[in-house]
Short mmCIF file of C-alpha atoms and ligand atoms in Angstrom, two decimals:
data_model
loop_
_atom_site.label_atom_id
_atom_site.label_comp_id
_atom_site.label_asym_id
_atom_site.label_seq_id
_atom_site.Cartn_x
_atom_site.Cartn_y
_atom_site.Cartn_z
CA MET A 1 -19.90 -26.89 4.14
CA ARG A 2 -22.50 -26.71 1.43
CA GLU A 3 -21.29 -27.29 -2.10
CA ARG A 4 -20.15 -24.03 -3.75
CA PHE A 5 -21.90 -22.13 -0.93
CA TRP A 6 -20.17 -18.87 -1.90
CA GLU A 7 -22.25 -18.75 -5.07
CA SER A 8 -25.66 -19.04 -3.47
CA VAL A 9 -25.61 -18.46 0.30
CA PRO A 10 -25.77 -14.82 1.45
CA LEU A 11 -22.87 -13.80 3.68
CA ALA A 12 -25.16 -13.32 6.67
CA GLU A 13 -26.51 -16.86 6.33
CA MET A 14 -23.21 -18.73 6.10
CA THR A 15 -22.21 -21.20 8.79
CA ALA A 16 -19.07 -20.51 10.82
CA PRO A 17 -16.97 -23.02 8.80
CA GLU A 18 -18.22 -21.51 5.53
CA TRP A 19 -17.42 -18.00 6.74
CA GLU A 20 -13.93 -18.99 7.86
CA ALA A 21 -13.25 -20.79 4.58
CA LEU A 22 -13.68 -17.51 2.69
CA CYS A 23 -10.49 -16.15 4.23
CA ASP A 24 -7.59 -16.94 1.91
CA GLY A 25 -4.97 -16.15 4.58
CA CYS A 26 -3.35 -13.40 2.54
CA ALA A 27 -2.78 -11.17 5.62
CA ARG A 28 -3.44 -8.03 3.62
CA CYS A 29 -5.85 -6.93 6.35
CA CYS A 30 -3.01 -7.17 8.88
CA VAL A 31 -0.89 -4.38 7.42
CA ILE A 32 -0.87 -0.88 8.83
CA LYS A 33 -2.94 1.54 6.77
CA LEU A 34 -2.66 5.30 6.60
CA GLU A 35 -5.78 7.37 6.00
CA ASP A 36 -5.60 10.66 4.10
CA GLU A 37 -7.10 13.25 6.46
CA ASP A 38 -8.59 15.25 3.58
CA THR A 39 -9.95 12.54 1.29
CA ALA A 40 -10.32 9.60 3.72
CA GLU A 41 -8.50 7.53 1.11
CA LEU A 42 -6.71 4.51 2.57
CA HIS A 43 -3.10 3.74 1.75
CA TYR A 44 -1.51 0.40 2.55
CA THR A 45 1.99 -0.12 3.86
CA ASP A 46 4.25 -3.16 3.89
CA VAL A 47 4.38 -2.92 7.68
CA ALA A 48 2.56 -5.67 9.54
CA CYS A 49 0.81 -5.79 12.88
CA ARG A 50 3.21 -6.87 15.61
CA TYR A 51 1.29 -10.11 16.10
CA LEU A 52 1.65 -11.31 12.53
CA ASP A 53 4.19 -14.03 11.87
CA CYS A 54 5.45 -12.45 8.64
CA GLU A 55 7.06 -15.62 7.33
CA ARG A 56 4.08 -17.91 7.88
CA CYS A 57 1.50 -15.17 7.29
CA ARG A 58 -0.38 -16.18 10.42
CA CYS A 59 -1.70 -14.28 13.42
CA THR A 60 0.08 -15.35 16.60
CA ALA A 61 -2.67 -13.97 18.86
CA TYR A 62 -5.81 -14.93 16.98
CA ALA A 63 -7.94 -15.91 20.01
CA GLU A 64 -7.26 -12.69 21.89
CA ARG A 65 -6.64 -10.38 18.94
CA SER A 66 -9.45 -7.95 19.74
CA GLU A 67 -8.04 -7.36 23.24
CA LYS A 68 -4.44 -7.07 22.09
CA VAL A 69 -5.15 -4.99 18.98
CA PRO A 70 -8.33 -2.91 19.39
CA ASP A 71 -8.34 -1.88 15.73
CA CYS A 72 -7.82 -5.42 14.42
CA LEU A 73 -10.52 -5.84 11.80
CA GLN A 74 -13.28 -8.20 12.96
CA VAL A 75 -14.89 -9.09 9.66
CA THR A 76 -18.63 -9.68 10.04
CA PRO A 77 -21.64 -8.92 7.83
CA ALA A 78 -22.19 -5.76 9.90
CA PHE A 79 -18.58 -4.71 9.39
CA LEU A 80 -18.89 -5.26 5.63
CA ALA A 81 -22.01 -3.13 5.48
CA GLN A 82 -20.16 -0.19 7.01
CA ARG A 83 -16.45 -0.51 6.28
CA SER A 84 -15.77 -3.00 3.50
CA ARG A 85 -13.42 -0.44 1.93
CA TRP A 86 -11.00 -1.20 4.77
CA LEU A 87 -10.43 -4.60 3.20
CA PRO A 88 -8.35 -5.00 0.03
CA GLN A 89 -10.08 -5.45 -3.31
CA SER A 90 -8.76 -9.01 -3.41
CA CYS A 91 -10.46 -10.04 -0.15
CA ALA A 92 -13.18 -12.66 -0.66
CA TYR A 93 -15.47 -11.03 1.91
CA ARG A 94 -15.31 -7.72 0.08
CA GLN A 95 -15.70 -9.41 -3.30
CA LEU A 96 -18.86 -11.26 -2.30
CA HIS A 97 -20.22 -8.23 -0.42
CA GLU A 98 -19.83 -6.21 -3.63
CA GLY A 99 -21.50 -8.90 -5.73
CA ARG A 100 -18.29 -10.07 -7.36
CA SER A 101 -17.16 -13.67 -7.80
CA LEU A 102 -14.21 -15.36 -6.15
CA GLU A 103 -10.98 -15.19 -8.12
CA PRO A 104 -9.67 -18.44 -9.69
CA TRP A 105 -6.73 -18.45 -7.28
CA HIS A 106 -8.98 -18.61 -4.21
CA PRO A 107 -8.37 -21.88 -2.32
CA LEU A 108 -12.06 -22.78 -2.49
CA LEU A 109 -11.69 -22.93 -6.28
CA SER A 110 -8.07 -23.98 -6.69
CA GLY A 111 -8.12 -26.53 -3.87
CA THR A 112 -4.81 -25.32 -2.48
CA ALA A 113 -3.49 -22.40 -0.40
CA GLN A 114 -0.41 -22.33 -2.63
CA SER A 115 -2.42 -20.62 -5.37
CA VAL A 116 -2.75 -17.50 -3.17
CA ILE A 117 1.05 -17.29 -3.07
CA ASP A 118 1.50 -18.10 -6.75
CA ALA A 119 -0.96 -15.36 -7.71
CA GLY A 120 1.02 -12.79 -5.73
CA ILE A 121 -1.85 -12.12 -3.35
CA SER A 122 -0.32 -13.54 -0.18
CA MET A 123 1.87 -11.22 1.87
CA ARG A 124 4.03 -14.13 2.99
CA GLY A 125 7.62 -12.94 3.26
CA GLU A 126 6.69 -9.49 1.91
CA LEU A 127 6.16 -7.61 5.15
CA VAL A 128 8.21 -6.14 7.97
CA SER A 129 6.86 -6.10 11.53
CA GLU A 130 5.81 -2.81 13.05
CA VAL A 131 8.20 -3.45 15.93
CA LEU A 132 11.03 -2.76 13.47
CA VAL A 133 9.64 0.46 11.98
CA HIS A 134 9.46 3.87 13.65
CA PRO A 135 5.95 5.37 13.31
CA ASP A 136 7.43 8.49 11.69
CA ASP A 137 8.82 6.30 8.89
CA LEU A 138 5.53 4.64 7.89
CA GLU A 139 5.11 6.90 4.87
CA ASP A 140 8.32 5.42 3.49
CA HIS A 141 6.60 2.02 3.45
CA LEU A 142 3.58 2.79 1.28
CA ILE A 143 2.75 0.09 -1.27
CA ASN A 144 0.26 -0.15 -4.10
CA TRP A 145 -1.40 -3.42 -4.99
CA VAL A 146 -2.39 -3.78 -8.61
CA ARG A 147 -5.20 -6.14 -7.58
S1 LIG B 1 -7.73 -9.61 3.54
FE1 LIG B 1 -9.56 -10.91 3.64
S2 LIG B 1 -8.90 -12.86 2.74
FE2 LIG B 1 -7.02 -11.74 3.28
S3 LIG B 1 -6.51 -12.44 5.36
FE3 LIG B 1 -7.77 -10.59 5.57
S4 LIG B 1 -9.88 -11.34 5.82
FE4 LIG B 1 -8.65 -13.03 4.99
S1 LIG B 2 -4.03 -9.15 15.75
FE1 LIG B 2 -3.69 -10.82 14.29
S2 LIG B 2 -5.44 -10.75 12.87
FE2 LIG B 2 -5.37 -8.77 13.97
S3 LIG B 2 -4.17 -7.41 12.64
FE3 LIG B 2 -2.76 -8.34 14.10
S4 LIG B 2 -1.92 -10.15 13.07
FE4 LIG B 2 -3.78 -9.52 11.94
#
């Protein structure tokens, strides 16, 4: 990876390792979201996709995720151009797409994944799997991230 590539290389010109390194592993994109029918506003829940290992904060079906979960977000430059709002404000892809800088807790700056947990960004241990929640009860699981 090029040195401090996130500061100078456009998203569309990053190599695959650079692109992957932007993901901080927070799993915020793996929670079920509810969309307000009137305003299109998105609301996050603390309910995770059935394929997320909620304790390790890792996808257990990463290679075949698009087949298993058709609405799993496939983050690409084209996706960012159209639907970046579907990613949380804290997501590095959204931050760079919007011209913002990475946060100090991002592993590329801190040098450790632990900083994502320490900053309260990681969803590790914070979520319940969708297999344990009835769809009618999702509104009881709305959460609001302060950042
Ligand atoms: S929200 Fe962004 S940084 Fe967090 S896991 Fe998803 S893609 Fe990675
Ligand atoms: S399939 Fe994997 S990456 Fe996609 S939402 Fe589910 S846990 Fe997240």
